[in-house]
Amino acid sequence: MSDAEGEDVMEETEAEEAEEPPTGGEEAEEAVGEEEGEEEQQEEQEPEEEEEKLPEVPLTEEMLPECLSLLCKTGDGLAHAYVKIDIKERELTNISLLKSFIHLRYVDVSKNKLKDISPLSALTHMLTLKADENLLTSARLEEMPFLQVASFNSNKITSTEGVNHPMLEHLSINNNEITKITGLDTQKLSRLHTLELRGNKLTTTDGIVLPNLKNLFLAANMIKHLEGMQHLTGVQTIHLRENQLSQLDGFREENKMLQYINMRGNNVTDVKEIKKLAVVPMLRALVLSENPAAEEDDYRVEVLIALRKLERLDKAEYTEDERNDAEEMAEARKLEEANAELRDLAAVHVGPTRYHITFRDDDELENAGACSDSFHQPGRTAREGGQ
């Protein structure tokens, strides 16, 4: 049973219990209600108390033999040392012991109960770090000169501060509580090619000034605005699925390397918004499924008319027939627009004929005879018209 199904079953059970008729008097009901309320409050408070009062579980020397591996020469080549440690799933709360293992290069401390990883700052030879599924509120470390890959997924991190490592190439902080992207140093993160911030609480893309970034993953946030996109001059793929985008104004000509955009499950209602992506010169693949616009008639053809170089929409390659249909519809619209312009020009240059009627007095009107004699060109009187 999935978590969602389990939640539904629990809700139904609670609803049924709430609908059961009372079995005692009002006083008994009140007493039972108070007891239940107290029990519920205690149950709600227990997890918080447990979290605050976690038992101290430090990393000990007795654990190390089964955790250390990969014996290699040290940096100076004069000795050997273990360079890999795997201490995941041990409910650890303290890893201070690692400060003395300065030769470690590959570190995995995932699935523990760590709130502090500052001891890892002493591991200046570290190349990869996995610190997923802990209780971290920050990913901050001292600048690590050789760190290339770092993962802090599924913690309680609220900020992107403190991750500026000069050799870092891949940074993953998925499923945390980040509301705004700040502190990413353009110069120090010049080698970063992949940034993953899925499942956070971002409302905008602003704050990513990384010209060398190639892959950006921002799915499952609350993004409503695309901002600062002009700084992503090297990005090739952007994942924005399951956000709250309704307009596509943020893309820029500076996104000259962008080839793939995934915006599945957003709020784009008008297929005309797709025209705004025409500024992206290299765009070849686009995902727009599960947007209201994807339900419009001739959706695929309309997108192709707006983006003539597009090769794939919603993971399906465009066929030759679809390209021909798009070409014909585009030509027909051009012709119709040209004709409409001609009609507008003709309406401007050819005005309506104007007639003026001028009478001197009632006697002259009677003497004028037929009414047709009263119509004449401007400047002529009814008497002149009758002569």
Coordinates of N, CA and C in Angstrom, one line a residue, residues 49-180:
E49 N 9.4 15.8 21.3 CA 10.3 15.6 22.5 C 11.3 14.6 22.1
E50 N 10.9 13.5 21.4 CA 11.9 12.5 21.0 C 13.0 13.1 20.1
E51 N 12.5 14.0 19.2 CA 13.5 14.7 18.3 C 14.5 15.6 19.0
E52 N 13.9 16.3 20.0 CA 14.8 17.2 20.8 C 15.7 16.4 21.7
K53 N 15.3 15.2 22.2 CA 16.1 14.4 23.1 C 16.6 13.2 22.5
L54 N 17.2 13.3 21.3 CA 17.8 12.2 20.6 C 18.9 11.6 21.5
P55 N 19.0 10.3 21.6 CA 20.1 9.7 22.3 C 21.4 10.0 21.6
E56 N 22.4 10.2 22.3 CA 23.7 10.5 21.7 C 24.3 9.2 21.2
V57 N 24.6 9.2 19.9 CA 25.2 8.0 19.3 C 26.4 8.5 18.5
P58 N 27.5 8.5 19.1 CA 28.8 9.0 18.4 C 29.4 7.9 17.6
L59 N 30.1 8.3 16.6 CA 31.0 7.4 15.9 C 32.2 7.0 16.8
T60 N 32.4 5.7 16.9 CA 33.5 5.2 17.8 C 34.5 4.4 17.0
E61 N 35.7 4.3 17.6 CA 36.7 3.5 16.9 C 36.4 2.1 16.6
E62 N 35.5 1.5 17.5 CA 35.1 0.1 17.3 C 34.3 -0.1 16.0
M63 N 33.7 1.0 15.5 CA 32.9 0.9 14.3 C 33.7 1.0 13.0
L64 N 34.9 1.6 13.2 CA 35.7 2.0 12.0 C 36.2 0.8 11.1
P65 N 36.6 -0.3 11.7 CA 37.1 -1.4 10.9 C 36.2 -1.9 9.8
E66 N 34.9 -1.9 10.0 CA 34.0 -2.4 9.0 C 33.5 -1.2 8.1
C67 N 33.9 0.0 8.4 CA 33.4 1.2 7.6 C 34.5 1.7 6.7
L68 N 35.7 1.5 7.0 CA 36.8 2.0 6.2 C 37.2 1.0 5.1
S69 N 37.6 1.6 3.9 CA 38.0 0.7 2.8 C 38.8 1.5 1.8
L70 N 39.3 0.9 0.8 CA 40.1 1.5 -0.3 C 41.4 2.1 0.2
L71 N 42.4 1.2 0.4 CA 43.7 1.6 0.9 C 44.5 2.2 -0.3
C72 N 45.0 3.4 -0.1 CA 45.7 4.1 -1.2 C 46.9 4.9 -0.6
K73 N 47.8 5.3 -1.5 CA 48.9 6.1 -1.1 C 48.4 7.5 -0.7
T74 N 49.0 8.0 0.3 CA 48.7 9.4 0.7 C 49.1 10.4 -0.3
G75 N 48.7 11.6 -0.1 CA 49.0 12.6 -1.1 C 50.5 12.8 -1.4
D76 N 51.3 12.7 -0.3 CA 52.8 12.9 -0.5 C 53.4 11.6 -1.0
G77 N 52.7 10.5 -1.1 CA 53.2 9.3 -1.7 C 54.2 8.5 -0.7
L78 N 54.2 9.0 0.6 CA 55.2 8.3 1.5 C 54.5 7.3 2.4
A79 N 53.2 7.2 2.4 CA 52.5 6.3 3.2 C 51.2 5.8 2.6
H80 N 50.5 4.9 3.3 CA 49.2 4.4 2.8 C 48.1 4.8 3.8
A81 N 46.9 5.0 3.4 CA 45.8 5.3 4.3 C 44.5 4.9 3.6
Y82 N 43.5 4.6 4.4 CA 42.2 4.3 3.9 C 41.6 5.6 3.5
V83 N 41.0 5.6 2.3 CA 40.4 6.9 1.7 C 38.9 6.9 1.5
K84 N 38.3 5.8 1.9 CA 36.8 5.7 1.8 C 36.2 5.2 3.1
I85 N 35.1 5.9 3.4 CA 34.4 5.5 4.6 C 32.9 5.5 4.3
D86 N 32.2 4.5 4.8 CA 30.7 4.3 4.6 C 30.1 4.1 6.0
I87 N 29.5 5.1 6.6 CA 28.9 4.9 7.9 C 27.4 5.3 7.8
K88 N 26.8 4.9 6.8 CA 25.3 5.2 6.6 C 24.5 4.2 7.4
E89 N 23.3 4.7 7.8 CA 22.3 3.9 8.5 C 22.8 3.4 9.9
R90 N 23.3 4.3 10.7 CA 23.8 3.8 12.0 C 23.2 4.7 13.1
E91 N 22.3 5.6 12.7 CA 21.6 6.5 13.7 C 22.6 7.4 14.4
L92 N 23.7 7.7 13.8 CA 24.8 8.5 14.4 C 24.3 10.0 14.6
T93 N 24.7 10.5 15.7 CA 24.4 12.0 16.0 C 25.7 12.8 16.0
N94 N 26.9 12.1 16.1 CA 28.1 12.8 16.2 C 29.2 12.1 15.4
I95 N 29.9 12.8 14.6 CA 31.0 12.2 13.8 C 32.3 12.9 14.0
S96 N 32.5 13.5 15.2 CA 33.7 14.3 15.5 C 35.0 13.4 15.3
L97 N 34.9 12.1 15.4 CA 36.0 11.2 15.3 C 36.7 11.4 13.9
L98 N 35.9 11.7 12.9 CA 36.4 11.8 11.6 C 37.4 12.9 11.3
K99 N 37.5 13.9 12.3 CA 38.4 15.0 12.1 C 39.9 14.5 12.0
S100 N 40.2 13.4 12.6 CA 41.6 12.9 12.6 C 41.9 12.0 11.3
F101 N 40.9 11.8 10.5 CA 41.1 10.9 9.3 C 41.2 11.8 8.1
I102 N 42.3 12.6 8.0 CA 42.4 13.7 7.1 C 42.6 13.2 5.6
H103 N 42.9 11.9 5.5 CA 43.2 11.4 4.1 C 41.9 10.8 3.4
L104 N 40.8 10.9 4.1 CA 39.5 10.4 3.5 C 39.2 11.2 2.2
R105 N 38.8 10.5 1.2 CA 38.4 11.2 -0.1 C 36.9 10.9 -0.4
Y106 N 36.4 9.7 0.0 CA 35.0 9.4 -0.4 C 34.3 9.1 0.9
V107 N 33.3 10.0 1.2 CA 32.6 9.9 2.5 C 31.1 9.8 2.3
D108 N 30.5 8.8 3.0 CA 29.1 8.6 3.0 C 28.6 8.6 4.4
V109 N 27.8 9.6 4.8 CA 27.3 9.6 6.2 C 25.7 9.7 6.1
S110 N 25.2 9.2 5.1 CA 23.7 9.2 4.8 C 22.9 8.4 5.8
K111 N 21.6 8.8 5.9 CA 20.7 8.0 6.7 C 21.1 7.9 8.2
N112 N 21.5 9.0 8.8 CA 21.8 9.0 10.2 C 20.9 10.1 10.8
K113 N 21.3 10.6 12.0 CA 20.5 11.7 12.6 C 21.4 12.9 12.9
L114 N 22.3 13.2 12.0 CA 23.2 14.2 12.1 C 22.6 15.6 12.0
K115 N 22.9 16.5 12.9 CA 22.5 17.9 12.8 C 23.7 18.8 12.5
D116 N 24.9 18.2 12.6 CA 26.2 19.0 12.4 C 27.2 18.1 11.7
I117 N 27.7 18.6 10.5 CA 28.7 17.9 9.8 C 30.0 18.8 9.7
S118 N 30.1 19.7 10.6 CA 31.3 20.6 10.6 C 32.6 19.8 10.7
P119 N 32.7 18.7 11.4 CA 33.9 17.9 11.5 C 34.5 17.5 10.1
L120 N 33.6 17.5 9.1 CA 34.1 17.1 7.8 C 34.9 18.2 7.2
S121 N 34.9 19.4 7.7 CA 35.7 20.5 7.1 C 37.2 20.2 7.3
A122 N 37.6 19.2 8.2 CA 39.0 18.9 8.4 C 39.5 17.9 7.3
L123 N 38.6 17.4 6.5 CA 38.9 16.4 5.5 C 39.2 17.1 4.2
T124 N 40.4 17.7 4.1 CA 40.7 18.6 3.0 C 41.0 17.9 1.7
H125 N 41.1 16.5 1.7 CA 41.3 15.7 0.5 C 40.0 15.1 0.0
M126 N 38.9 15.5 0.6 CA 37.6 14.9 0.3 C 37.2 15.2 -1.2
L127 N 36.8 14.2 -1.9 CA 36.3 14.4 -3.3 C 34.8 14.3 -3.5
T128 N 34.2 13.3 -2.7 CA 32.8 13.2 -2.8 C 32.2 13.1 -1.4
L129 N 31.0 13.7 -1.2 CA 30.3 13.6 0.1 C 28.8 13.3 -0.1
K130 N 28.4 12.3 0.6 CA 26.9 12.0 0.6 C 26.4 12.2 2.0
A131 N 25.5 13.1 2.2 CA 25.0 13.4 3.6 C 23.5 13.4 3.5
D132 N 22.9 12.5 2.7 CA 21.4 12.5 2.5 C 20.7 12.0 3.8
E133 N 19.5 12.4 3.9 CA 18.6 11.8 4.9 C 19.1 11.9 6.4
N134 N 19.5 13.1 6.7 CA 19.9 13.4 8.1 C 18.9 14.5 8.6
L135 N 19.4 15.2 9.6 CA 18.6 16.3 10.2 C 19.3 17.7 10.1
L136 N 20.0 17.8 9.0 CA 20.8 19.0 8.8 C 19.9 20.2 8.4
T137 N 20.2 21.3 9.0 CA 19.5 22.6 8.6 C 20.4 23.5 7.7
S138 N 21.7 23.1 7.5 CA 22.6 23.8 6.7 C 23.6 22.8 6.0
A139 N 24.0 23.2 4.8 CA 25.0 22.4 4.1 C 26.4 23.1 4.2
R140 N 26.5 24.0 5.1 CA 27.7 24.8 5.2 C 28.9 24.0 5.6
L141 N 30.0 24.2 4.9 CA 31.3 23.6 5.2 C 32.4 24.7 4.9
E142 N 33.5 24.5 5.6 CA 34.7 25.4 5.1 C 35.0 25.0 3.7
E143 N 35.6 26.0 3.0 CA 35.9 25.7 1.6 C 36.8 24.5 1.4
M144 N 36.3 23.5 0.7 CA 36.9 22.3 0.5 C 37.7 22.3 -0.9
P145 N 39.0 22.3 -0.9 CA 39.7 22.5 -2.1 C 39.6 21.5 -3.3
F146 N 39.2 20.2 -2.9 CA 39.1 19.2 -3.9 C 37.7 18.6 -4.1
L147 N 36.7 19.0 -3.3 CA 35.4 18.4 -3.3 C 34.7 18.6 -4.7
Q148 N 34.3 17.5 -5.3 CA 33.7 17.6 -6.6 C 32.2 17.3 -6.7
V149 N 31.8 16.4 -5.8 CA 30.4 16.0 -5.8 C 29.9 16.0 -4.3
A150 N 28.8 16.7 -4.1 CA 28.2 16.8 -2.8 C 26.7 16.7 -2.8
S151 N 26.1 15.8 -1.9 CA 24.7 15.6 -1.9 C 24.2 15.7 -0.5
F152 N 23.1 16.6 -0.4 CA 22.5 16.8 0.9 C 21.0 16.6 0.8
N153 N 20.5 15.6 0.1 CA 19.1 15.4 -0.2 C 18.4 15.0 1.1
S154 N 17.1 15.4 1.1 CA 16.2 15.0 2.2 C 16.7 15.3 3.6
N155 N 17.0 16.6 3.8 CA 17.3 17.1 5.1 C 16.3 18.2 5.5
K156 N 16.7 19.1 6.3 CA 15.9 20.3 6.6 C 16.6 21.6 6.3
I157 N 17.4 21.6 5.3 CA 18.2 22.7 4.9 C 17.3 23.9 4.4
T158 N 17.6 25.1 4.9 CA 16.8 26.2 4.5 C 17.6 27.2 3.6
S159 N 18.8 27.0 3.3 CA 19.6 28.0 2.6 C 20.7 27.3 1.7
T160 N 21.1 28.0 0.6 CA 22.1 27.5 -0.2 C 23.5 28.1 0.1
E161 N 23.6 28.7 1.3 CA 24.8 29.4 1.7 C 25.8 28.3 2.1
G162 N 27.1 28.7 2.0 CA 28.2 27.8 2.5 C 28.5 26.6 1.6
V163 N 28.3 26.7 0.3 CA 28.6 25.5 -0.5 C 29.5 25.9 -1.7
N164 N 30.3 26.9 -1.4 CA 31.2 27.5 -2.5 C 32.6 26.8 -2.4
H165 N 32.7 25.6 -3.1 CA 33.9 24.9 -3.2 C 34.4 24.9 -4.6
P166 N 35.7 25.3 -4.8 CA 36.2 25.7 -6.1 C 36.2 24.5 -7.1
M167 N 36.3 23.3 -6.7 CA 36.3 22.2 -7.6 C 34.9 21.5 -7.8
L168 N 33.9 22.0 -7.1 CA 32.6 21.4 -7.1 C 32.0 21.3 -8.5
E169 N 31.5 20.2 -8.9 CA 30.9 20.0 -10.2 C 29.5 19.6 -10.2
H170 N 29.1 18.9 -9.1 CA 27.7 18.4 -9.0 C 27.2 18.7 -7.6
L171 N 26.2 19.5 -7.4 CA 25.6 19.8 -6.1 C 24.1 19.4 -6.1
S172 N 23.7 18.6 -5.1 CA 22.4 18.2 -5.0 C 21.8 18.5 -3.6
I173 N 20.8 19.3 -3.5 CA 20.1 19.7 -2.3 C 18.6 19.5 -2.5
N174 N 18.2 18.3 -3.0 CA 16.8 18.1 -3.2 C 16.0 17.8 -1.9
N175 N 14.7 18.1 -2.0 CA 13.8 17.7 -0.9 C 14.2 18.3 0.4
N176 N 14.4 19.6 0.4 CA 14.7 20.4 1.6 C 13.7 21.5 1.8
E177 N 14.1 22.6 2.5 CA 13.1 23.6 2.8 C 13.7 25.0 2.4
I178 N 14.3 25.0 1.2 CA 14.9 26.3 0.7 C 13.9 27.1 0.0
T179 N 13.8 28.4 0.4 CA 12.8 29.3 -0.1 C 13.4 30.3 -1.1
K180 N 14.7 30.5 -1.0 CA 15.3 31.4 -1.9 C 16.8 31.0 -2.1

